[in-house]
Short mmCIF file of C-alpha atoms in Angstrom, two decimals:
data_model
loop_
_atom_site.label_atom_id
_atom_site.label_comp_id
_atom_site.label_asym_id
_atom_site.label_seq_id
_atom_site.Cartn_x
_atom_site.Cartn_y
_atom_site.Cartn_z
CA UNK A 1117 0.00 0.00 0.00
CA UNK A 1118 1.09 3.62 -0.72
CA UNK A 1119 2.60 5.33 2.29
CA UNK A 1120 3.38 8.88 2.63
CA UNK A 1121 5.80 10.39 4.73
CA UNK A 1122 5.95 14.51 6.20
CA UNK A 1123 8.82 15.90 6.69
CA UNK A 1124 9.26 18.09 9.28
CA UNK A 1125 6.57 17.30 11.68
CA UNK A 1126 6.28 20.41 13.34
CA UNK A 1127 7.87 23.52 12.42
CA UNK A 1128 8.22 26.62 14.47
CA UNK A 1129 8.97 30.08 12.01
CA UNK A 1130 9.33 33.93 12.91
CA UNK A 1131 7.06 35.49 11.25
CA UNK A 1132 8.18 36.81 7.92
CA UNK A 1133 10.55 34.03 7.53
CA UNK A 1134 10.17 30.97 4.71
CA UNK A 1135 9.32 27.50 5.00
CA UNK A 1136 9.03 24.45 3.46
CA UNK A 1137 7.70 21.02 4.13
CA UNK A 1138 8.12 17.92 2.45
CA UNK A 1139 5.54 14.95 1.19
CA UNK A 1140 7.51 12.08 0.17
CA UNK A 1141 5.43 8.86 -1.11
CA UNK A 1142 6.49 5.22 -1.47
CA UNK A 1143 4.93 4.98 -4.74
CA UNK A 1144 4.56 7.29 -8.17
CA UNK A 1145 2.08 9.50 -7.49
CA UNK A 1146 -1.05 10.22 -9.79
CA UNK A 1147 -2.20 12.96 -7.78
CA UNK A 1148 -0.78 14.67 -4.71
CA UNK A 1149 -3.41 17.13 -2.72
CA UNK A 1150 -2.31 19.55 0.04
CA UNK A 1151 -4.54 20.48 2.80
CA UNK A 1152 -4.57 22.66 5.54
CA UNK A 1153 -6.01 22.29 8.78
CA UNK A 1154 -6.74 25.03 11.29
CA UNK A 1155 -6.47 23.41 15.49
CA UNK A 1156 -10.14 21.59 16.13
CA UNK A 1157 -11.48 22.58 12.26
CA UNK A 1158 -12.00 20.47 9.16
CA UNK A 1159 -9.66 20.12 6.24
CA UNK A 1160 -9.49 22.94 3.45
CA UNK A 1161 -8.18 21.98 0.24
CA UNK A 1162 -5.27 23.83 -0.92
CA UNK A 1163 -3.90 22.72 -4.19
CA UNK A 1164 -3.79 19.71 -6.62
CA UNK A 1165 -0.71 18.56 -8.67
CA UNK A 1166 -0.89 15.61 -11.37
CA UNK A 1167 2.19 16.22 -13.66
CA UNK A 1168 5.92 15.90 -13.22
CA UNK A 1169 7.42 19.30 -12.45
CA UNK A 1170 4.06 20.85 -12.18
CA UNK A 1171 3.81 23.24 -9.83
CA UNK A 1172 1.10 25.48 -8.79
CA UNK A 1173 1.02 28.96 -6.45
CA UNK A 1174 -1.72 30.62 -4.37
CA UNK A 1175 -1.38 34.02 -2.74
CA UNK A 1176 2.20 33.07 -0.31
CA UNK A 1177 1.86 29.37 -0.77
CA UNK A 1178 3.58 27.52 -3.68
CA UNK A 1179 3.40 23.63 -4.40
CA UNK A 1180 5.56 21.30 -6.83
CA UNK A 1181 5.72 18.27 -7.87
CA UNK A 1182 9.38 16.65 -8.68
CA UNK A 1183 9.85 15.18 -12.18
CA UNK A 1184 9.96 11.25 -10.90
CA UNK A 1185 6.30 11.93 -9.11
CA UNK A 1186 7.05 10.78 -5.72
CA UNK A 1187 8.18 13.89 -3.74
CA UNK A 1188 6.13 16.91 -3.46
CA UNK A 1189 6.98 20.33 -1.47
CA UNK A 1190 5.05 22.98 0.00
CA UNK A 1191 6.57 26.91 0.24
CA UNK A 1192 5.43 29.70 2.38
CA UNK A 1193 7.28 32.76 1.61
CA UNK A 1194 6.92 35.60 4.23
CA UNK A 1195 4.88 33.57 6.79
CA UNK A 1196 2.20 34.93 8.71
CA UNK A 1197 0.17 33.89 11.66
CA UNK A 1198 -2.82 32.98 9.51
CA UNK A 1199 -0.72 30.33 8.36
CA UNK A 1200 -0.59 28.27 11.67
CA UNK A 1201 -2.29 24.99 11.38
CA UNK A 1202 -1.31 21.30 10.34
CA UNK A 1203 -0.53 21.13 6.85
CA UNK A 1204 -1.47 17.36 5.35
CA UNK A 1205 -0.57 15.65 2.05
CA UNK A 1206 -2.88 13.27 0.53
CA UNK A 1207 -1.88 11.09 -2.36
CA UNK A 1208 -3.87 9.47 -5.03
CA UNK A 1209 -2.20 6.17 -5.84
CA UNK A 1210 -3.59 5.04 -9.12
CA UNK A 1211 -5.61 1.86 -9.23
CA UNK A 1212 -8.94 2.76 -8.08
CA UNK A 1213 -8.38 3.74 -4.51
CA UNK A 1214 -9.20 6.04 -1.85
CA UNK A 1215 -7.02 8.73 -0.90
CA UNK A 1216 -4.30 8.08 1.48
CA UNK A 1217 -3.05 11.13 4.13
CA UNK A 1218 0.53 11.85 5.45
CA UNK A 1219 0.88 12.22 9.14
CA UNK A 1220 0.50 16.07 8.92
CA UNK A 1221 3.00 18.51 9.59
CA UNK A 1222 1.97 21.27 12.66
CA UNK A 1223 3.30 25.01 11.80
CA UNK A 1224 3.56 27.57 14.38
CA UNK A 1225 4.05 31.04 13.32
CA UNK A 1226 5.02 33.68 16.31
CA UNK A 1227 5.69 37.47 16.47
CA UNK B 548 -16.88 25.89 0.83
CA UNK B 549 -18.56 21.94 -0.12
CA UNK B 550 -21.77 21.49 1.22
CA UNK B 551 -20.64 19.01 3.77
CA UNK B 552 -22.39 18.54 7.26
CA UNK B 553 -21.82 16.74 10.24
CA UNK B 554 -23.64 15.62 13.48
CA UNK B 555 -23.05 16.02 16.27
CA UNK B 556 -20.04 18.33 16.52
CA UNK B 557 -19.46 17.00 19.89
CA UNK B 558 -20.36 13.75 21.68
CA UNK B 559 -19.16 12.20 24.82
CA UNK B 560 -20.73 8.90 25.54
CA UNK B 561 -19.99 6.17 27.75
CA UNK B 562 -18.56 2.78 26.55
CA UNK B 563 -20.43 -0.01 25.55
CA UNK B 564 -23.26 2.71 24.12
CA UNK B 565 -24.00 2.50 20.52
CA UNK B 566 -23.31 5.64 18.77
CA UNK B 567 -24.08 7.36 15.39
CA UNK B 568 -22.30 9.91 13.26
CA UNK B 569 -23.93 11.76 10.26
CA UNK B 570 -22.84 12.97 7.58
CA UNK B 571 -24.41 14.97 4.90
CA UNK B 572 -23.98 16.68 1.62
CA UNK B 573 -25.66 18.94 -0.83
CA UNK B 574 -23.14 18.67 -3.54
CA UNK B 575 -24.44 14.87 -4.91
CA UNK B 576 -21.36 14.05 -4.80
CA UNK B 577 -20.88 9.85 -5.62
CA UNK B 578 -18.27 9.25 -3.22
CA UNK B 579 -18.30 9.46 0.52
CA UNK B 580 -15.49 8.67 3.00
CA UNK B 581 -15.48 8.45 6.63
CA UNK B 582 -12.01 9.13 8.19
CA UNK B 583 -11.11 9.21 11.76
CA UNK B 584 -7.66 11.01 12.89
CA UNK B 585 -5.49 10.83 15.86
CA UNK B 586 -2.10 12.02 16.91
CA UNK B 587 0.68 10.91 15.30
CA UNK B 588 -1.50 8.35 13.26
CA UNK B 589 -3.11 11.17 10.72
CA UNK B 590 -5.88 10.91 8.96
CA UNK B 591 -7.07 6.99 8.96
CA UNK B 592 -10.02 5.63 6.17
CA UNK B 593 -12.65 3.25 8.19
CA UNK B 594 -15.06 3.15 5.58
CA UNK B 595 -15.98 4.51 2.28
CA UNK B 596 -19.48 4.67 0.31
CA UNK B 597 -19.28 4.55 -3.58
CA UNK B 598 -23.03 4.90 -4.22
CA UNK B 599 -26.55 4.13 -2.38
CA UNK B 600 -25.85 1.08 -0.46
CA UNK B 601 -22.56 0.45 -2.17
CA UNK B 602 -19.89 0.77 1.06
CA UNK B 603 -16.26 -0.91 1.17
CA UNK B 604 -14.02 -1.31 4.12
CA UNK B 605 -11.11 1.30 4.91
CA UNK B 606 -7.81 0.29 6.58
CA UNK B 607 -9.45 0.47 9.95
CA UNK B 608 -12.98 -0.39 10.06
CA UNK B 609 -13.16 -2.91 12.80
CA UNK B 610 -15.62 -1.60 15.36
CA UNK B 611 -17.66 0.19 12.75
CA UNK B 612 -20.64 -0.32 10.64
CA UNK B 613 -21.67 2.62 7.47
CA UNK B 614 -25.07 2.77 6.00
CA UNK B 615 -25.78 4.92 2.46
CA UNK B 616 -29.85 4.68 2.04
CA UNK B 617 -29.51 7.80 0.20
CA UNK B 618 -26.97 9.84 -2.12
CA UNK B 619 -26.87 12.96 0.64
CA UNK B 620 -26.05 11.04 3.54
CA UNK B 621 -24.04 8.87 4.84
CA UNK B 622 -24.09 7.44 8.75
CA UNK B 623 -21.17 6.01 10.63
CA UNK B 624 -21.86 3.79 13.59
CA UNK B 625 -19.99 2.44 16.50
CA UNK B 626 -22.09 -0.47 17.76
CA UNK B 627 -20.52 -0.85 21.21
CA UNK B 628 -18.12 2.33 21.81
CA UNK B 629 -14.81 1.64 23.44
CA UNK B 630 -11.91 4.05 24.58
CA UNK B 631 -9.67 3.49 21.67
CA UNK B 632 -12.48 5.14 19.43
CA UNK B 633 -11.94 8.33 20.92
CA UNK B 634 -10.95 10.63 18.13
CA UNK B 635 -12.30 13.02 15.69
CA UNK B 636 -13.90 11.89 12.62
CA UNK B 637 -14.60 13.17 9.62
CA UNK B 638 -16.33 13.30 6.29
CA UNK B 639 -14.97 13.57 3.38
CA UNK B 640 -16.82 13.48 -0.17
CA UNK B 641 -15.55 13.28 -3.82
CA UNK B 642 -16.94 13.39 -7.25
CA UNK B 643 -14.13 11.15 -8.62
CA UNK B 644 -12.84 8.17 -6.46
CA UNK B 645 -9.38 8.62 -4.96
CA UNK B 646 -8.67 11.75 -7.74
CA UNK B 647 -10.25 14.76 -8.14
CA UNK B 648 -10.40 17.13 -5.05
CA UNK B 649 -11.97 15.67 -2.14
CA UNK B 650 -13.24 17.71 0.36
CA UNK B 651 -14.12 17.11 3.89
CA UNK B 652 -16.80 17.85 6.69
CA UNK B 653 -16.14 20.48 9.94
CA UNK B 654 -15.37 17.05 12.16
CA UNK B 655 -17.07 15.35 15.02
CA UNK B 656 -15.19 15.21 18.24
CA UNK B 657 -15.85 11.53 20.11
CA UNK B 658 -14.89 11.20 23.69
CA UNK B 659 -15.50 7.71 24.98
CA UNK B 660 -15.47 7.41 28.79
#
C-alpha cells in the first residue's frame, strides 16, 4: 500500500521568515493534494498537482511536484500567523483507490 | 466551501453505548469517505461509500458499521463504543474516487469514557 511520509513534523517560524515542508510517497504518485487544517477545524483543500514538475502557487503558498512523481513540497514565503495549522498531504495512488493522508505537519508562526 | 455537514459536533458517551455519526452533503457528490484522525497516526479511512448502499471497508474499520440509504447522507456507527475510538472523525466526499479534489466535513469530536 502507498505510504506517505511529512517531513518536518512540526515547524516553528518567525514570522516573515520561509518555509518548506516535504511529502515524500512510497509509490509514483497520480495525484498529490495539500490540505490545511486550522487546530479543532475540518480540512481545506489547498492545491492539486498531477504532472511531473508541475507546480502550482496561491497568494504566499507555492506547491511542486518533482519530475519522478514521488516527492512533493510545500513553500510559504513571508509567513504569517494565519498560516498556523497542520498542513497534510494526501496522495492518489492510481488503481482505483481512496485517498491516502501523510501524518501532517503542525506550523507555528510567532511574532 | 462543499456542502458538507456533520452531526453532532461534539459527543461524549460512555462505553459499551451505541453511537451514530452523520454525515451529509448537498453537492451529490458519488463518493463518501469516513475518516477518523489521531495524533501521530493522521488521517485513517474506516469506511468509504461509492453509491446508495454500495460501502467498502477502509484500513481500519473494525468496530464500525456505514449505511448509504440515500446519495446525501451517509451514517457512521460504533455499535458498542470503546476508549480506543476516541478521536475526531470526519467526512470527506468526492466526485471522482481517490482523484479529483476531495473535500471534507467540519469534524465530530468523540470522547469515549
Amino acid at each position: 500500500s502507498q505510504e506517505l511520509e511529512q517531513s518536518p513534523q512540526s515547524l516553528i517560524v518567525q514570522e516573515g521568515k520561509n518555509l518548506t515542508i516535504n511529502c515524500t510517497s512510497s509509490k509514483t504518485l497520480y495525484g498529490l493534494y495539500w490540505y490545511k487544517q486550522k487546530y479543532g477545524e475540518g480540512l481545506i483543500f489547498l492545491m492539486m498537482l498531477q504532472k511531473g514538475g508541475e507546480e502550482k502557487s496561491h497568494e504566499k503558498i507555492t506547491a511542486k511536484l518533482d519530475e519522478k512523481k514521488q516527492q512533493s513540497s510545500l513553500h510559504i514565503t513571508a509567513s504569517q500567523p494565519s498560516h498556523a495549522g497542520i498542513y497534510l498531504c494526501g496522495a492518489d495512488g492510481g488503481g482505483n483507490t481512496p485517498l491516502v493522508f501523510g501524518k501532517g505537519t503542525r506550523l507555528s508562526v510567532i511574532a | 466551501d462543499a456542502g458538507i455537514t456533520q452531526s453532532p459536533r461534539h459527543k461524549v458517551t460512555e462505553t459499551g453505548t451505541p453511537v451514530t455519526l452523520r454525515c451529509h452533503q448537498t453537492e451529490n457528490h458519488r463518493y463518501m469517505y469516513w475518516y477518523r484522525q489521531d495524533p501521530g497516526h493522521g488521517l485513517r479511512l474506516i469506511h468509504y461509500s461509492y453509491g446508495v448502499k454500495d460501502t467498502d471497508k477502509g484500513e481500519v474499520s473494525d468496530g464500525y458499521s456505514v449505511s448509504r440509504s440515500k446519495t446525501e447522507d451517509f451514517l457512521l456507527t460504533l455499535e458498542s463504543a470503546t476508549s480506543s475510538q476516541t478521536s475526531v472523525y470526519f467526512c470527506a466526499i468526492s466526485e471522482t474516487f481517490g482523484a479529483g479534489s476531495t473535500y471534507f466535513g467540519p469534524g465530530t469530536r468523540l470522547t469515549v469514557t
